[in-house]
mmCIF file of C-alpha atoms in Angstrom:
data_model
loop_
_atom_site.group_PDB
_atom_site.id
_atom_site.type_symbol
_atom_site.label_atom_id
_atom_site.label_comp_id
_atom_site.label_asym_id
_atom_site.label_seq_id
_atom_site.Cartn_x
_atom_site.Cartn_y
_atom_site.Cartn_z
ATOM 1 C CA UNK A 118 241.444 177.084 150.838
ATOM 2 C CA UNK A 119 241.581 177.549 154.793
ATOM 3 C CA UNK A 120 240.516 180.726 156.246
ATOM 4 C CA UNK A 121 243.222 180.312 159.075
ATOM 5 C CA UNK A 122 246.353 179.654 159.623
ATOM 6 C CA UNK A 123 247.665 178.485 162.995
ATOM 7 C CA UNK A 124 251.426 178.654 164.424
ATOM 8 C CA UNK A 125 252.865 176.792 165.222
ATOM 9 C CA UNK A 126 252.157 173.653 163.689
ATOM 10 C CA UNK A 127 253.578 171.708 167.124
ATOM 11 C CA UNK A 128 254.270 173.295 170.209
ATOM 12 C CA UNK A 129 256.051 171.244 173.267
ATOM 13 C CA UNK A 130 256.308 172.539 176.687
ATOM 14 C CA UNK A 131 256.370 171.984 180.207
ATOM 15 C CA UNK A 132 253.556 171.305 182.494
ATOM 16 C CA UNK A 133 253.026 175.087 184.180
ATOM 17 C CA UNK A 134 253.996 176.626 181.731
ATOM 18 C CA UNK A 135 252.012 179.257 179.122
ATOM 19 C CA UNK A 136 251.070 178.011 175.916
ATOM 20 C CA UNK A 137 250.375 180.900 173.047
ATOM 21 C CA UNK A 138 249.057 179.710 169.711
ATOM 22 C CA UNK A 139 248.325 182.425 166.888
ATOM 23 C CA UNK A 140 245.933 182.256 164.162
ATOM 24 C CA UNK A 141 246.041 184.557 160.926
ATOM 25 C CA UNK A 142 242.837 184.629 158.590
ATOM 26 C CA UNK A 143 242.538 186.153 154.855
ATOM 27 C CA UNK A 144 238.958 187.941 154.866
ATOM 28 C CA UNK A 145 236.899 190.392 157.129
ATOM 29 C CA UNK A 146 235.335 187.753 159.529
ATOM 30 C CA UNK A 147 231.987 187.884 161.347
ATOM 31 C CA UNK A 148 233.271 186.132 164.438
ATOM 32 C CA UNK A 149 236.215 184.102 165.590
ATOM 33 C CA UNK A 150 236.172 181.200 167.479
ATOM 34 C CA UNK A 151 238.926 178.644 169.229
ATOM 35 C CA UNK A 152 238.143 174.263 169.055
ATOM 36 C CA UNK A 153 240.266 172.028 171.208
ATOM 37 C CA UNK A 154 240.452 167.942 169.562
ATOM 38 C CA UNK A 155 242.205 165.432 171.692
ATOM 39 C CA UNK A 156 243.599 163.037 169.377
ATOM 40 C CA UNK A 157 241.237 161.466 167.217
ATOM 41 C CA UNK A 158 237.731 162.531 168.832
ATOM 42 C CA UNK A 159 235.550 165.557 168.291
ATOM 43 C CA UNK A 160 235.730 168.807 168.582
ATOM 44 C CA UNK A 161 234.882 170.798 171.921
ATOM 45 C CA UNK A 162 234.184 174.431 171.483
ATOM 46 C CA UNK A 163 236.619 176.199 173.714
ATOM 47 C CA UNK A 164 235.373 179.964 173.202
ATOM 48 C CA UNK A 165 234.296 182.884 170.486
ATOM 49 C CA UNK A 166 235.337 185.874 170.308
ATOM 50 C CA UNK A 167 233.282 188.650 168.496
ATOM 51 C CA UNK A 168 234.826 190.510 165.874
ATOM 52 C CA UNK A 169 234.236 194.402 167.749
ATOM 53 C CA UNK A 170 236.140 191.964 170.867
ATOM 54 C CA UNK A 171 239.736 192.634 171.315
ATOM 55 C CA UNK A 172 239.930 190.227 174.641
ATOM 56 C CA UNK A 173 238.115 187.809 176.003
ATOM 57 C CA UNK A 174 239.313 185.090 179.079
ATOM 58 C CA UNK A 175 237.737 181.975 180.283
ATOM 59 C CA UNK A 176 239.284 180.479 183.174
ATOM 60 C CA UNK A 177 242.836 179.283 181.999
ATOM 61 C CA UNK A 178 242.136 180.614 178.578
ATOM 62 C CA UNK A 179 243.044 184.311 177.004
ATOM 63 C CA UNK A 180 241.712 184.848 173.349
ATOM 64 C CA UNK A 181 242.677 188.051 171.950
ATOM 65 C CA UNK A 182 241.934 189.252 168.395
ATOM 66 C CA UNK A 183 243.314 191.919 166.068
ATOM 67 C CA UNK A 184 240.894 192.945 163.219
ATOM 68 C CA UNK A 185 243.537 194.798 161.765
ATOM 69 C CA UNK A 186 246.137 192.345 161.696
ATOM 70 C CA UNK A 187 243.829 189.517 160.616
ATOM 71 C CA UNK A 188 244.789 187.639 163.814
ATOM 72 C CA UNK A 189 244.298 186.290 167.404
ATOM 73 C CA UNK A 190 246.175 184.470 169.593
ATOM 74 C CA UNK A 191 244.757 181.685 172.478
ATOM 75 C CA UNK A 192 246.776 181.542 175.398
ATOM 76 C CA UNK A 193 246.618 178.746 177.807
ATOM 77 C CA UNK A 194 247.790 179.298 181.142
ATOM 78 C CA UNK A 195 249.344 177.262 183.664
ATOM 79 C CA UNK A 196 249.413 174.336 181.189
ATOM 80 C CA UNK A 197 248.316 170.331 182.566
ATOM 81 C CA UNK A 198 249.273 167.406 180.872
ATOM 82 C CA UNK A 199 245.684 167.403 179.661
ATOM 83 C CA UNK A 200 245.384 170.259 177.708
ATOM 84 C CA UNK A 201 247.351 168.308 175.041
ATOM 85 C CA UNK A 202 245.496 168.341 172.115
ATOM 86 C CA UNK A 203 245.304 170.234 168.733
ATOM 87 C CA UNK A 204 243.370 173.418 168.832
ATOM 88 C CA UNK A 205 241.656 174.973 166.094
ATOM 89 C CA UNK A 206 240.971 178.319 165.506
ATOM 90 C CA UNK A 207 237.676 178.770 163.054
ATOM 91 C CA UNK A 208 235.675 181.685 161.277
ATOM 92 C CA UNK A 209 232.507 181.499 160.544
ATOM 93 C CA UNK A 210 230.199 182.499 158.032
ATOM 94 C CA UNK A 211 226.672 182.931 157.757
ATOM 95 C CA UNK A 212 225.187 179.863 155.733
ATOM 96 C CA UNK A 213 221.106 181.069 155.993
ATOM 97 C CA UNK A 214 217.895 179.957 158.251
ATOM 98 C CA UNK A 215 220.699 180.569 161.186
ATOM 99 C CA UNK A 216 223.472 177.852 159.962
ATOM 100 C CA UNK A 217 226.983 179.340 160.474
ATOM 101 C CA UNK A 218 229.719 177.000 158.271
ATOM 102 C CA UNK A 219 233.041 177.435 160.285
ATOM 103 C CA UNK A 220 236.365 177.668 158.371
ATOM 104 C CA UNK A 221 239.156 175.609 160.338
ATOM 105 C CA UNK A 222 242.948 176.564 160.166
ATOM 106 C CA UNK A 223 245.367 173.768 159.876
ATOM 107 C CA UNK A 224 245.540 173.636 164.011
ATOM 108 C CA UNK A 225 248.124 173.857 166.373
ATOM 109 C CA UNK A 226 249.624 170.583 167.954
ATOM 110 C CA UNK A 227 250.147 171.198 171.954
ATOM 111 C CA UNK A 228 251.777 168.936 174.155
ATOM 112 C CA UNK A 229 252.083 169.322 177.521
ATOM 113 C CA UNK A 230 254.844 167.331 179.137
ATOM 114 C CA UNK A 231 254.396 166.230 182.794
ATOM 115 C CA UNK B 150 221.903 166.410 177.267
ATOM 116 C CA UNK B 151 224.542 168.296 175.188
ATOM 117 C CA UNK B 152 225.601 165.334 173.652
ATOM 118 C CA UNK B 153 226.395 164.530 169.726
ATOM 119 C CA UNK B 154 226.260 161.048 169.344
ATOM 120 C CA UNK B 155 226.977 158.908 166.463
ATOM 121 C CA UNK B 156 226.984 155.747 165.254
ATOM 122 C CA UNK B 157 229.612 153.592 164.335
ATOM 123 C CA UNK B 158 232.470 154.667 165.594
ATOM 124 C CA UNK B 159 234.410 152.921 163.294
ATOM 125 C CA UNK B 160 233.432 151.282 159.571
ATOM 126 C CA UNK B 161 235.305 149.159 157.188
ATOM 127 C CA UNK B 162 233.532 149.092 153.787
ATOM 128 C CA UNK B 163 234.778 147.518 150.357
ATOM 129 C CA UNK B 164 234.597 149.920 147.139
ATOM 130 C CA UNK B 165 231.342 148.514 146.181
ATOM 131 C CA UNK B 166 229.305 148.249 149.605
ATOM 132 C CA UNK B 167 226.187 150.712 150.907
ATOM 133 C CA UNK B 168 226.261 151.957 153.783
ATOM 134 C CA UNK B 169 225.168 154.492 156.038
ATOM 135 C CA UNK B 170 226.332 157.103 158.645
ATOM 136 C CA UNK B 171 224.066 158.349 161.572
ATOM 137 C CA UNK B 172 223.809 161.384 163.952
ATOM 138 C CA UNK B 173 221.686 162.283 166.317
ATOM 139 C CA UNK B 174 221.447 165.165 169.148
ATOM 140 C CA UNK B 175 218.668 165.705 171.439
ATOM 141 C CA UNK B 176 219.460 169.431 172.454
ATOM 142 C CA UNK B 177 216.526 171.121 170.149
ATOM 143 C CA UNK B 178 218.779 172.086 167.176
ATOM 144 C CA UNK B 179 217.875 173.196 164.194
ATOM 145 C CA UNK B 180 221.254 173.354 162.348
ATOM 146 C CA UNK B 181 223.072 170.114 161.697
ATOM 147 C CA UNK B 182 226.419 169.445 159.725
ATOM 148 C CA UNK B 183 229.051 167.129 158.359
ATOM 149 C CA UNK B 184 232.521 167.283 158.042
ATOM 150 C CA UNK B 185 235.294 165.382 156.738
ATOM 151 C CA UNK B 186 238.996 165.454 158.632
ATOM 152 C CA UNK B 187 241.851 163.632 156.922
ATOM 153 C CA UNK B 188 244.599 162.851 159.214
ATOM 154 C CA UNK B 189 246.337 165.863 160.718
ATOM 155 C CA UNK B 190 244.158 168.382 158.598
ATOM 156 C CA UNK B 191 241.175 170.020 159.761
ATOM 157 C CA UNK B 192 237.721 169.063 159.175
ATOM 158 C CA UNK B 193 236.602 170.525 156.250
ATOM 159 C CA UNK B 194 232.633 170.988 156.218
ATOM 160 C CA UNK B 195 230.606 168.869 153.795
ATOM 161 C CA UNK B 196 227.024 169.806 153.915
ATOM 162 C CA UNK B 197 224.941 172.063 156.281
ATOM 163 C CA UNK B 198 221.064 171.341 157.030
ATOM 164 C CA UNK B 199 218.528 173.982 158.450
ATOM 165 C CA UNK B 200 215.505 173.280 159.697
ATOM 166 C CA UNK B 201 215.826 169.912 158.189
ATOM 167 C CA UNK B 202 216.316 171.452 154.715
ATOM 168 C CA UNK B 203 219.518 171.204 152.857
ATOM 169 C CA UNK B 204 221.301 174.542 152.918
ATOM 170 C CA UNK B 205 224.864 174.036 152.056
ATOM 171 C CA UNK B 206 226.466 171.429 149.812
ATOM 172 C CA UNK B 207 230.730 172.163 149.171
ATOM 173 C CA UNK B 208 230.581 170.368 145.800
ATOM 174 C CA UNK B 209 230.737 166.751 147.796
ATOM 175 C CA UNK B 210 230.551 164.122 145.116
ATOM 176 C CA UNK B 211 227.161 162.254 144.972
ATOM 177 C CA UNK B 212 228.839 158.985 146.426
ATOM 178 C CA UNK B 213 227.335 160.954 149.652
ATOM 179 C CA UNK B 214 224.208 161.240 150.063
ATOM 180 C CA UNK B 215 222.792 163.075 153.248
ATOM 181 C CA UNK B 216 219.205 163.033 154.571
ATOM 182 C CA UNK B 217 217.735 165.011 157.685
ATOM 183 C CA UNK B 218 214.727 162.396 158.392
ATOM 184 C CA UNK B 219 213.610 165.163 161.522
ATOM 185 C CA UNK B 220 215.387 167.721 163.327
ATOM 186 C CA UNK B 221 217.203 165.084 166.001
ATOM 187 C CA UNK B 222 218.703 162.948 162.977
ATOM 188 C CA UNK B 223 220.970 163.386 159.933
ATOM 189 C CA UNK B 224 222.351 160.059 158.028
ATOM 190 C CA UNK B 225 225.152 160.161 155.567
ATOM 191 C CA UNK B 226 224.462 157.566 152.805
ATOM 192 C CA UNK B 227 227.700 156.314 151.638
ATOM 193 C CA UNK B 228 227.694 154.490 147.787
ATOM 194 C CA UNK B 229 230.308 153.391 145.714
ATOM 195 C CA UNK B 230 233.412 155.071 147.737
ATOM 196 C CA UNK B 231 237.160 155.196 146.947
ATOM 197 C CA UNK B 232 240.079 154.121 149.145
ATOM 198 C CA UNK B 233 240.668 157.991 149.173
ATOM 199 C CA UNK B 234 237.527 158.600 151.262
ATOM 200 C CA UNK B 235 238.646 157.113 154.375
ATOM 201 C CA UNK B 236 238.533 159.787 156.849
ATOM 202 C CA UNK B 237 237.126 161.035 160.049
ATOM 203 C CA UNK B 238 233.354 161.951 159.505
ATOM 204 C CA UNK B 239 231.989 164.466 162.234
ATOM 205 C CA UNK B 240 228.422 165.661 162.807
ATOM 206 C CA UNK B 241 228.095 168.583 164.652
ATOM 207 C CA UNK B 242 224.879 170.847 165.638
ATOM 208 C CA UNK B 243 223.926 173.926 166.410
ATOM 209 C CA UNK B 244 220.911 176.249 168.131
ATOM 210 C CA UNK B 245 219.979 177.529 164.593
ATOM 211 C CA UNK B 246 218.106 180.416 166.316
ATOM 212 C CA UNK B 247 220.954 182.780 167.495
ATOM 213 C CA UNK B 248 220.945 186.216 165.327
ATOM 214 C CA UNK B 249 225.050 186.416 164.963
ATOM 215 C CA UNK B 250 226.604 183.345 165.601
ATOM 216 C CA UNK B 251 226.671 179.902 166.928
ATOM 217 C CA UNK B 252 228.579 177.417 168.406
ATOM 218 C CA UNK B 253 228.880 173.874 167.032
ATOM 219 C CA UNK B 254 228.592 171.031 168.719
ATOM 220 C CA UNK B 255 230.380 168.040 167.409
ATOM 221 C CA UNK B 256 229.852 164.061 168.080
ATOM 222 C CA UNK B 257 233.111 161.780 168.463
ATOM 223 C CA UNK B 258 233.141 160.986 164.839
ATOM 224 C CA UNK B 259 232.672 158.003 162.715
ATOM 225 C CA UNK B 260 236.595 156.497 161.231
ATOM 226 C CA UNK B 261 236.047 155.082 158.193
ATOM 227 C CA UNK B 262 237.725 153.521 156.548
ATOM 228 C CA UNK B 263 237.491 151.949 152.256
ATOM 229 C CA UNK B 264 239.161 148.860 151.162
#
């Protein structure tokens, strides 16, 4: 079974505008990380956040996590017709001789209307 | 080069056919892995090698096959697949050397698709 679960599923907004996407996961988690996939392709990294972390930014982008909670959010500001894509949140688990398997949730559909 | 290649981008294969996947990254990785993404799912990891030795296999069925030749390449032997086993394939790498974590890097995938 997935680790996380994004919401939403689809989210449809206007170019400028913030985008927040939330992830919930089941089990204590080592680290947390956010992947961006434009339709179809691979997978880019977008960032990780640590699991003593309760904030981290990079440039547009706002991850924050709650341990407690079993969540974290990615926040895209200032949205471009670009950023449309699905985005992935993932935990990760140690796999041995410094592997790390990643978990996907089911991903959050974004699209950014010009 | 941060690049994950691999190679084809797209297959069409019959029920009875061989054939093979192939990935290859020239960033000094030591960790390499496949995944399999269904339409609108996520990818869901297949098999994880380290160091060029097999450390993970999610109970894949043995119609795949993988093989880590040397630390720059990992194949995916496909035999004998079903109609249900058309999917996205991605490789992705990783350093393989970092003590807590690691990102993945992950090639453009390989659709495939079984007639």
């Amino acid at each position: 079974s997935q680790q996380g679960e994004e919401d939403p599923q689809a989210l449809s907004i206007q170019e400028g505008e913030n985008a927040t996407m939330n992830c919930s996961y089941k089990t204590s988690i080592n680290n947390l990380q956010w992947y961006r996939q434009n339709s179809g392709r691979g997978l880019v990294h977008l960032i990780l956040i640590r699991s003593n972390e309760r904030e981290k930014h990079s440039g547009r982008l706002r991850v924050t996590l709650d341990t407690s909670k079993k969540s974290s959010s990615l926040l895209i500001t200032a949205s471009r017709a670009a950023d449309t894509a699905s985005y992935f949140c993932a935990t990760d688990k140690n796999s041995g001789a410094g592997s790390y398997q990643l978990t996907f949730g089911k991903g959050t559909k974004l699209s950014v209307i010009p | 080069d941060t690049e994950v290649t691999q190679t084809p981008k797209h297959l069409v294969m019959g029920m009875t056919n061989k054939k093979s996947l192939k990935c290859e990254q020239h960033m000094g990785h030591r960790a390499m892995y496949w995944y399999k993404q269904k339409a609108k799912k996520p990818p869901e990891l297949m098999f994880v090698y380290s160091y060029e030795k097999l450390s993970i296999n999610e109970s894949v069925p043995s119609r795949f096959s993988p093989e880590c030749p040397n630390s720059s390449l990992l194949n995916l032997h496909l035999h004998a697949l079903q109609p249900e086993d058309s999917a996205l394939y991605l490789c992705a790498s990783s350093q393989g050397s970092l003590p807590n974590t690691d990102t993945q890097y992950f090639g453009p995938g390989t659709r495939l698709t079984v007639l």
